[in-house]
């Protein structure tokens, strides 16, 4: 018996990452972006799918610009795709400019202090290194204010010490196609970037791509859509699912009408029931509110062609599901149950847990037995 087969025997939960679907999603988004370059956000460990594997698959698909959140992610992306540009969205950490330079990382400069530090370092080595400049268009999180941007544009001495290669901002209501917030952000972005003529611009995240060409500019940087999640608040999600989370049935038991199930006695059985106990829980990133105790009611799971509902609260390591209506030969000890994937979307489960697909994906725990399928064969990033 191989080590892989032994691992499979010992796994209570497993996670399958479809790298072919990831590549397909990037190609689809690139086609929607028109003439803009399509980059990729691979922060949060590639939205839970594994940063290095995601970067390699995306590079093979044609992606040449990656966005990470922190320098450690940038180093991993650089190793996985050495020919790509790697931006660090979290900015320039103090006293670390030389480390960014040595690693070939491009900082996204989010405040005046970071700009001064990067400019000073570039001056010290007499080399105008590349950087992106983040503009705050209304989110009040990171980026230069309009007054700071105006002052910077007039400071040719400071700007001349480094090479601005991207002016960027971030949509914060992009998932709502009818909101006026994004339209206001778009105008602010145009006004602020007009101060820096000739520098490429980037505003669109996944949602921004679907808002249309006015938001595309020179570079788009999709995130959640790459990994199969829904970027827009309404309408059909055109993206292919990338991550499939499954749990093994550890045992089957009978429950009787009037009995309660799980912590807090949050659910009372209304009929005699057949119950499957699954080897997964909130320690694996499956949210507690997805169970019966949540205000939206229980999430669904899928087993061998049948949709089933969770029973009771989600525990740290265990979940109960109602398999009363599933034929016995389709629901046996050791069978695998899809918690989310092609039949139960990650966004559907997230909605039951009063959260978003981003949080479920990036919170995937370490106990899953991971496997990667449909990896591109001609991987030039290696």
Short mmCIF file of C-alpha atoms in Angstrom, two decimals:
data_model
loop_
_atom_site.label_atom_id
_atom_site.label_comp_id
_atom_site.label_asym_id
_atom_site.label_seq_id
_atom_site.Cartn_x
_atom_site.Cartn_y
_atom_site.Cartn_z
CA UNK A 1 0.00 0.00 0.00
CA UNK A 2 1.42 3.40 -1.02
CA UNK A 3 1.83 6.33 1.38
CA UNK A 4 -0.91 8.16 -0.51
CA UNK A 5 -3.27 5.22 -0.02
CA UNK A 6 -2.40 5.10 3.66
CA UNK A 7 -3.09 8.81 3.96
CA UNK A 8 -6.46 8.31 2.28
CA UNK A 9 -7.36 5.56 4.71
CA UNK A 10 -6.58 7.83 7.67
CA UNK A 11 -8.33 10.98 6.42
CA UNK A 12 -11.59 12.14 7.97
CA UNK A 13 -11.83 15.11 5.61
CA UNK A 14 -10.37 15.86 2.22
CA UNK A 15 -9.96 18.84 -0.05
CA UNK A 16 -9.68 18.58 -3.82
CA UNK A 17 -8.29 21.59 -5.68
CA UNK A 18 -9.08 21.67 -9.41
CA UNK A 19 -6.19 23.60 -10.94
CA UNK A 20 -7.72 23.20 -14.37
CA UNK A 21 -10.82 25.05 -13.18
CA UNK A 22 -8.59 27.75 -11.67
CA UNK A 23 -6.82 28.21 -15.00
CA UNK A 24 -10.15 28.24 -16.83
CA UNK A 25 -11.50 30.93 -14.51
CA UNK A 26 -8.46 33.14 -15.11
CA UNK A 27 -8.78 32.74 -18.89
CA UNK A 28 -12.48 33.61 -18.70
CA UNK A 29 -11.82 36.72 -16.61
CA UNK A 30 -8.97 37.76 -18.90
CA UNK A 31 -11.39 37.60 -21.84
CA UNK A 32 -13.86 39.80 -19.91
CA UNK A 33 -11.11 42.33 -19.15
CA UNK A 34 -10.67 43.30 -22.79
CA UNK A 35 -7.35 45.06 -23.41
CA UNK A 36 -6.44 45.25 -19.72
CA UNK A 37 -3.84 42.87 -18.32
CA UNK A 38 -5.41 40.26 -16.07
CA UNK A 39 -3.40 39.72 -12.91
CA UNK A 40 -4.35 37.51 -9.97
CA UNK A 41 -4.72 37.95 -6.23
CA UNK A 42 -3.16 34.92 -4.57
CA UNK A 43 -3.15 36.22 -1.00
CA UNK A 44 -4.57 34.17 1.87
CA UNK A 45 -2.63 31.09 0.69
CA UNK A 46 -4.24 31.39 -2.72
CA UNK A 47 -7.67 31.81 -1.08
CA UNK A 48 -7.07 28.58 0.79
CA UNK A 49 -6.10 26.54 -2.28
CA UNK A 50 -2.33 26.68 -1.76
CA UNK A 51 -0.42 29.74 -2.95
CA UNK A 52 2.43 28.01 -4.75
CA UNK A 53 0.21 25.56 -6.64
CA UNK A 54 -2.21 28.35 -7.56
CA UNK A 55 0.59 30.61 -8.78
CA UNK A 56 2.08 27.89 -10.94
CA UNK A 57 -1.24 27.02 -12.54
CA UNK A 58 -2.10 30.67 -13.15
CA UNK A 59 1.34 31.38 -14.62
CA UNK A 60 0.89 28.48 -17.03
CA UNK A 61 -2.50 29.90 -18.01
CA UNK A 62 -0.81 33.18 -18.92
CA UNK A 63 -0.89 35.30 -15.75
CA UNK A 64 2.22 37.42 -15.28
CA UNK A 65 1.26 39.73 -12.40
CA UNK A 66 0.43 38.54 -8.90
CA UNK A 67 -0.83 40.36 -5.81
CA UNK A 68 -0.03 39.10 -2.33
CA UNK A 69 -0.94 40.60 1.03
CA UNK A 70 2.28 40.21 3.02
CA UNK A 71 5.97 39.83 2.15
CA UNK A 72 6.09 36.17 3.19
CA UNK A 73 3.42 35.41 0.58
CA UNK A 74 5.42 37.43 -1.91
CA UNK A 75 8.50 35.29 -1.32
CA UNK A 76 6.46 32.13 -1.90
CA UNK A 77 4.98 33.57 -5.09
CA UNK A 78 8.39 34.63 -6.32
CA UNK A 79 9.71 31.08 -5.83
CA UNK A 80 6.70 29.56 -7.60
CA UNK A 81 6.66 31.98 -10.53
CA UNK A 82 10.09 33.64 -10.76
CA UNK A 83 9.35 35.41 -14.04
CA UNK A 84 6.19 37.12 -12.81
CA UNK A 85 5.74 40.53 -11.19
CA UNK A 86 4.81 40.19 -7.52
CA UNK A 87 3.15 43.09 -5.70
CA UNK A 88 2.82 43.22 -1.91
CA UNK A 89 -0.49 44.89 -1.07
CA UNK A 90 0.34 45.26 2.62
CA UNK A 91 2.93 47.86 1.77
CA UNK A 92 6.52 48.50 2.77
CA UNK A 93 7.43 47.39 6.28
CA UNK A 94 9.84 49.61 8.26
CA UNK A 95 13.58 49.00 7.70
CA UNK A 96 12.83 46.31 5.14
CA UNK A 97 13.26 48.05 1.77
CA UNK A 98 16.51 46.22 1.04
CA UNK A 99 14.78 42.87 1.66
CA UNK A 100 12.00 43.70 -0.81
CA UNK A 101 14.68 44.68 -3.32
CA UNK A 102 16.71 41.51 -2.81
CA UNK A 103 13.60 39.37 -3.20
CA UNK A 104 12.33 41.19 -6.29
CA UNK A 105 9.09 42.22 -4.57
CA UNK A 106 7.19 45.34 -5.61
CA UNK A 107 5.69 47.20 -2.65
CA UNK A 108 2.31 48.85 -2.87
CA UNK A 109 3.00 52.15 -1.10
CA UNK A 110 -0.03 52.94 1.03
CA UNK A 111 1.01 56.11 2.86
CA UNK A 112 3.42 59.03 2.64
CA UNK A 113 5.82 57.43 5.15
CA UNK A 114 6.18 54.35 2.97
CA UNK A 115 6.76 56.49 -0.10
CA UNK A 116 9.52 58.41 1.66
CA UNK A 117 11.17 55.22 2.90
CA UNK A 118 11.14 53.62 -0.56
CA UNK A 119 12.38 56.80 -2.22
CA UNK A 120 15.20 57.11 0.34
CA UNK A 121 16.30 53.55 -0.24
CA UNK A 122 16.24 53.97 -4.01
CA UNK A 123 18.32 57.13 -3.65
CA UNK A 124 20.81 55.29 -1.42
CA UNK A 125 21.49 52.71 -4.14
CA UNK A 126 21.05 55.21 -6.98
CA UNK A 127 18.44 52.98 -8.64
CA UNK A 128 14.78 53.93 -9.26
CA UNK A 129 13.07 50.68 -8.24
CA UNK A 130 9.42 49.98 -9.16
CA UNK A 131 6.51 50.48 -6.78
CA UNK A 132 2.74 50.85 -6.89
CA UNK A 133 0.96 53.77 -5.24
CA UNK A 134 -2.36 53.15 -3.51
CA UNK A 135 -4.99 55.88 -3.62
CA UNK A 136 -7.87 56.08 -1.15
CA UNK A 137 -11.05 56.69 -3.14
CA UNK A 138 -13.41 56.45 -0.19
CA UNK A 139 -12.82 53.22 1.70
CA UNK A 140 -10.77 54.90 4.46
CA UNK A 141 -8.54 51.88 4.86
CA UNK A 142 -5.25 52.27 3.00
CA UNK A 143 -3.96 54.72 0.42
CA UNK A 144 -3.20 58.39 -0.10
CA UNK A 145 -5.90 60.97 0.47
CA UNK A 146 -6.69 63.36 -2.41
CA UNK A 147 -4.62 66.09 -0.73
CA UNK A 148 -1.68 63.75 -0.20
CA UNK A 149 -1.86 62.59 -3.82
CA UNK A 150 -1.89 66.18 -5.04
CA UNK A 151 1.13 67.05 -2.90
CA UNK A 152 3.01 63.97 -4.11
CA UNK A 153 2.33 64.77 -7.75
CA UNK A 154 3.95 68.15 -7.25
CA UNK A 155 7.02 66.72 -5.50
CA UNK A 156 9.06 65.79 -8.54
CA UNK A 157 12.15 65.26 -6.41
CA UNK A 158 10.46 62.56 -4.33
CA UNK A 159 8.73 60.93 -7.29
CA UNK A 160 11.92 60.95 -9.30
CA UNK A 161 13.71 58.68 -6.87
CA UNK A 162 11.63 55.58 -7.66
CA UNK A 163 9.54 54.27 -10.57
CA UNK A 164 5.74 54.31 -10.10
CA UNK A 165 4.54 51.38 -12.21
CA UNK A 166 0.92 51.26 -11.05
CA UNK A 167 -1.64 53.62 -9.52
CA UNK A 168 -4.32 51.59 -7.78
CA UNK A 169 -7.39 51.75 -5.58
CA UNK A 170 -9.93 49.24 -4.31
CA UNK A 171 -13.68 48.94 -4.89
CA UNK A 172 -15.60 48.37 -1.68
CA UNK A 173 -19.17 48.01 -2.99
CA UNK A 174 -18.36 46.49 -6.37
CA UNK A 175 -20.58 43.45 -5.82
CA UNK A 176 -23.69 45.63 -6.09
CA UNK A 177 -24.03 46.65 -9.76
CA UNK A 178 -26.68 49.26 -8.94
CA UNK A 179 -24.87 51.13 -6.19
CA UNK A 180 -23.77 54.71 -6.78
CA UNK A 181 -20.74 54.17 -4.52
CA UNK A 182 -18.68 52.48 -7.23
CA UNK A 183 -19.53 55.22 -9.73
CA UNK A 184 -18.30 57.84 -7.25
CA UNK A 185 -15.15 55.83 -6.63
CA UNK A 186 -14.56 55.57 -10.35
CA UNK A 187 -14.71 59.33 -10.78
CA UNK A 188 -12.43 59.95 -7.79
CA UNK A 189 -9.96 57.43 -9.19
CA UNK A 190 -9.95 59.18 -12.56
CA UNK A 191 -9.46 62.57 -10.93
CA UNK A 192 -6.62 61.39 -8.68
CA UNK A 193 -4.77 59.38 -11.32
CA UNK A 194 -4.92 62.34 -13.71
CA UNK A 195 -2.26 63.83 -11.43
CA UNK A 196 0.11 61.06 -12.53
CA UNK A 197 -0.14 60.94 -16.33
CA UNK A 198 1.33 57.94 -18.08
CA UNK A 199 1.36 55.62 -15.05
CA UNK A 200 -0.70 52.43 -15.57
CA UNK A 201 -3.86 52.18 -13.46
CA UNK A 202 -5.72 49.40 -11.64
CA UNK A 203 -9.12 49.62 -9.94
CA UNK A 204 -11.04 46.42 -10.73
CA UNK A 205 -11.11 43.43 -8.43
CA UNK A 206 -13.31 40.45 -9.39
CA UNK A 207 -16.48 42.52 -9.08
CA UNK A 208 -14.96 45.41 -11.00
CA UNK A 209 -14.37 43.17 -13.99
CA UNK A 210 -18.10 42.45 -14.16
CA UNK A 211 -18.97 46.15 -13.77
CA UNK A 212 -17.70 46.73 -17.30
CA UNK A 213 -14.86 48.31 -19.29
CA UNK A 214 -15.05 51.70 -17.56
CA UNK A 215 -13.53 50.01 -14.50
CA UNK A 216 -10.84 47.96 -16.25
CA UNK A 217 -8.11 50.53 -16.99
CA UNK A 218 -4.69 48.86 -17.52
CA UNK A 219 -4.60 46.00 -15.01
CA UNK A 220 -7.42 44.03 -13.34
CA UNK A 221 -6.70 41.94 -10.27
CA UNK A 222 -9.38 39.29 -9.67
CA UNK A 223 -9.44 37.29 -6.47
CA UNK A 224 -12.54 35.39 -5.34
CA UNK A 225 -13.80 34.72 -8.87
CA UNK A 226 -10.60 32.88 -9.73
CA UNK A 227 -11.37 30.37 -6.98
CA UNK A 228 -15.00 29.84 -7.97
CA UNK A 229 -16.68 32.24 -5.56
CA UNK A 230 -19.38 34.72 -6.53
CA UNK A 231 -18.15 38.29 -6.96
CA UNK A 232 -21.56 39.86 -7.52
CA UNK A 233 -24.30 40.01 -4.92
CA UNK A 234 -27.00 38.84 -7.33
CA UNK A 235 -27.28 36.78 -10.49
CA UNK A 236 -25.77 33.52 -11.63
CA UNK A 237 -22.11 32.88 -10.85
CA UNK A 238 -20.35 31.96 -14.12
CA UNK A 239 -17.17 30.68 -12.47
CA UNK A 240 -16.21 27.02 -12.11
CA UNK A 241 -15.79 25.72 -8.54
CA UNK A 242 -12.15 25.12 -7.66
CA UNK A 243 -12.22 23.74 -4.12
CA UNK A 244 -14.28 20.74 -3.07
CA UNK A 245 -14.40 19.98 0.66
CA UNK A 246 -15.62 16.55 1.73
CA UNK A 247 -16.06 14.73 5.02
CA UNK A 248 -16.18 11.01 5.72
CA UNK A 249 -19.13 9.36 7.38
CA UNK A 250 -17.71 8.04 10.65
CA UNK A 251 -20.87 6.28 11.81
CA UNK A 252 -24.60 6.01 11.30
CA UNK A 253 -27.13 6.02 14.10
CA UNK A 254 -30.87 6.14 14.69
CA UNK A 255 -32.57 9.07 16.38
CA UNK A 256 -36.18 9.14 17.51
CA UNK A 257 -38.91 11.75 17.37
CA UNK A 258 -38.73 14.11 20.32
CA UNK A 259 -35.03 13.58 21.01
CA UNK A 260 -32.53 16.43 20.72
CA UNK A 261 -29.25 16.35 18.86
CA UNK A 262 -25.95 18.11 19.44
CA UNK A 263 -24.72 20.82 21.80
CA UNK A 264 -27.27 23.10 23.38
CA UNK A 265 -30.17 20.83 22.40
CA UNK A 266 -30.72 23.32 19.59
CA UNK A 267 -32.74 20.89 17.47
CA UNK A 268 -35.47 18.44 18.38
CA UNK A 269 -36.14 15.66 15.92
CA UNK A 270 -39.63 15.87 14.42
CA UNK A 271 -39.53 12.29 13.12
CA UNK A 272 -37.66 9.07 13.60
CA UNK A 273 -34.42 9.71 11.75
CA UNK A 274 -31.30 8.13 10.38
CA UNK A 275 -28.28 10.26 11.22
CA UNK A 276 -24.80 10.29 9.70
CA UNK A 277 -21.94 11.64 11.82
CA UNK A 278 -19.23 13.31 9.73
CA UNK A 279 -15.57 13.83 10.58
CA UNK A 280 -15.41 17.59 10.09
CA UNK A 281 -16.15 20.66 12.18
CA UNK A 282 -15.27 24.24 12.91
CA UNK A 283 -11.64 23.25 13.55
CA UNK A 284 -11.56 22.56 9.80
CA UNK A 285 -12.96 26.00 8.98
CA UNK A 286 -16.56 24.85 8.55
CA UNK A 287 -18.44 27.59 10.35
CA UNK A 288 -20.44 26.90 13.48
CA UNK A 289 -23.38 29.04 12.35
CA UNK A 290 -23.93 26.77 9.34
CA UNK A 291 -25.62 24.32 11.69
CA UNK A 292 -29.14 24.35 13.06
CA UNK A 293 -28.27 26.98 15.64
CA UNK A 294 -27.74 29.61 12.94
CA UNK A 295 -30.48 32.14 12.19
CA UNK A 296 -30.63 31.15 8.51
CA UNK A 297 -31.32 27.50 9.23
CA UNK A 298 -29.01 24.58 8.49
CA UNK A 299 -26.75 24.34 5.48
CA UNK A 300 -27.01 21.45 3.04
CA UNK A 301 -24.48 18.82 2.07
CA UNK A 302 -24.48 16.30 -0.80
CA UNK A 303 -23.94 12.55 -0.82
CA UNK A 304 -24.08 10.23 -3.79
CA UNK A 305 -26.72 12.21 -5.64
CA UNK A 306 -28.77 13.27 -2.62
CA UNK A 307 -28.98 16.64 -0.87
CA UNK A 308 -29.09 16.39 2.91
CA UNK A 309 -29.36 18.94 5.73
CA UNK A 310 -27.21 19.45 8.79
CA UNK A 311 -28.71 18.49 12.14
CA UNK A 312 -27.90 20.35 15.35
CA UNK A 313 -24.88 22.52 15.93
CA UNK A 314 -21.54 22.19 14.20
CA UNK A 315 -19.00 20.86 16.72
CA UNK A 316 -15.24 21.29 16.67
CA UNK A 317 -14.66 17.94 14.96
CA UNK A 318 -18.07 16.51 14.10
CA UNK A 319 -21.23 17.35 12.18
CA UNK A 320 -24.51 15.41 12.04
CA UNK A 321 -26.62 15.26 8.88
CA UNK A 322 -30.08 13.89 8.25
CA UNK A 323 -29.87 10.93 5.85
CA UNK A 324 -33.31 9.51 6.58
CA UNK A 325 -34.40 9.89 2.96
CA UNK A 326 -31.16 8.59 1.44
CA UNK A 327 -31.19 4.92 0.39
CA UNK A 328 -29.00 2.82 2.67
CA UNK A 329 -26.80 1.65 -0.19
CA UNK A 330 -26.05 5.30 -1.04
CA UNK A 331 -25.03 6.23 2.49
CA UNK A 332 -22.59 3.92 4.27
CA UNK A 333 -19.91 4.24 6.91
CA UNK A 334 -16.76 5.48 5.20
CA UNK A 335 -18.58 7.24 2.33
CA UNK A 336 -17.63 10.82 1.47
CA UNK A 337 -20.04 13.75 1.79
CA UNK A 338 -19.54 16.98 -0.14
CA UNK A 339 -19.69 19.97 2.22
CA UNK A 340 -19.17 22.41 -0.64
CA UNK A 341 -18.03 22.05 -4.22
CA UNK A 342 -19.79 21.43 -7.55
CA UNK A 343 -23.15 20.43 -6.00
CA UNK A 344 -23.25 22.70 -2.92
CA UNK A 345 -21.61 26.06 -3.61
CA UNK A 346 -19.26 27.62 -1.11
CA UNK A 347 -21.37 30.78 -1.24
CA UNK A 348 -24.53 28.83 -0.35
CA UNK A 349 -22.87 27.43 2.77
CA UNK A 350 -21.40 30.84 3.62
CA UNK A 351 -24.82 32.49 3.43
CA UNK A 352 -26.19 30.00 5.95
CA UNK A 353 -23.31 30.87 8.26
CA UNK A 354 -23.85 34.63 7.85
CA UNK A 355 -20.48 35.05 6.21
CA UNK A 356 -18.95 35.08 2.73
CA UNK A 357 -17.24 32.51 0.56
CA UNK A 358 -13.91 34.29 1.04
CA UNK A 359 -13.93 33.43 4.74
CA UNK A 360 -14.76 29.76 4.25
CA UNK A 361 -12.02 29.32 1.65
CA UNK A 362 -9.27 31.21 3.45
CA UNK A 363 -10.14 29.49 6.73
CA UNK A 364 -9.73 25.93 5.46
CA UNK A 365 -7.95 23.96 8.18
CA UNK A 366 -4.84 21.80 8.12
CA UNK A 367 -6.56 18.47 8.72
CA UNK A 368 -7.84 18.07 5.17
CA UNK A 369 -6.04 15.56 3.02
CA UNK A 370 -5.31 17.78 0.06
CA UNK A 371 -5.09 16.67 -3.54
CA UNK A 372 -4.60 18.64 -6.74
CA UNK A 373 -6.24 17.60 -9.98
CA UNK A 374 -6.10 18.72 -13.62
CA UNK A 375 -2.84 20.59 -13.15
CA UNK A 376 -1.59 22.24 -16.36
CA UNK A 377 1.15 20.06 -17.84
CA UNK A 378 3.30 22.73 -19.50
CA UNK A 379 4.21 24.65 -16.36
CA UNK A 380 6.82 27.21 -17.36
CA UNK A 381 6.86 28.64 -13.82
CA UNK A 382 8.82 25.68 -12.53
#
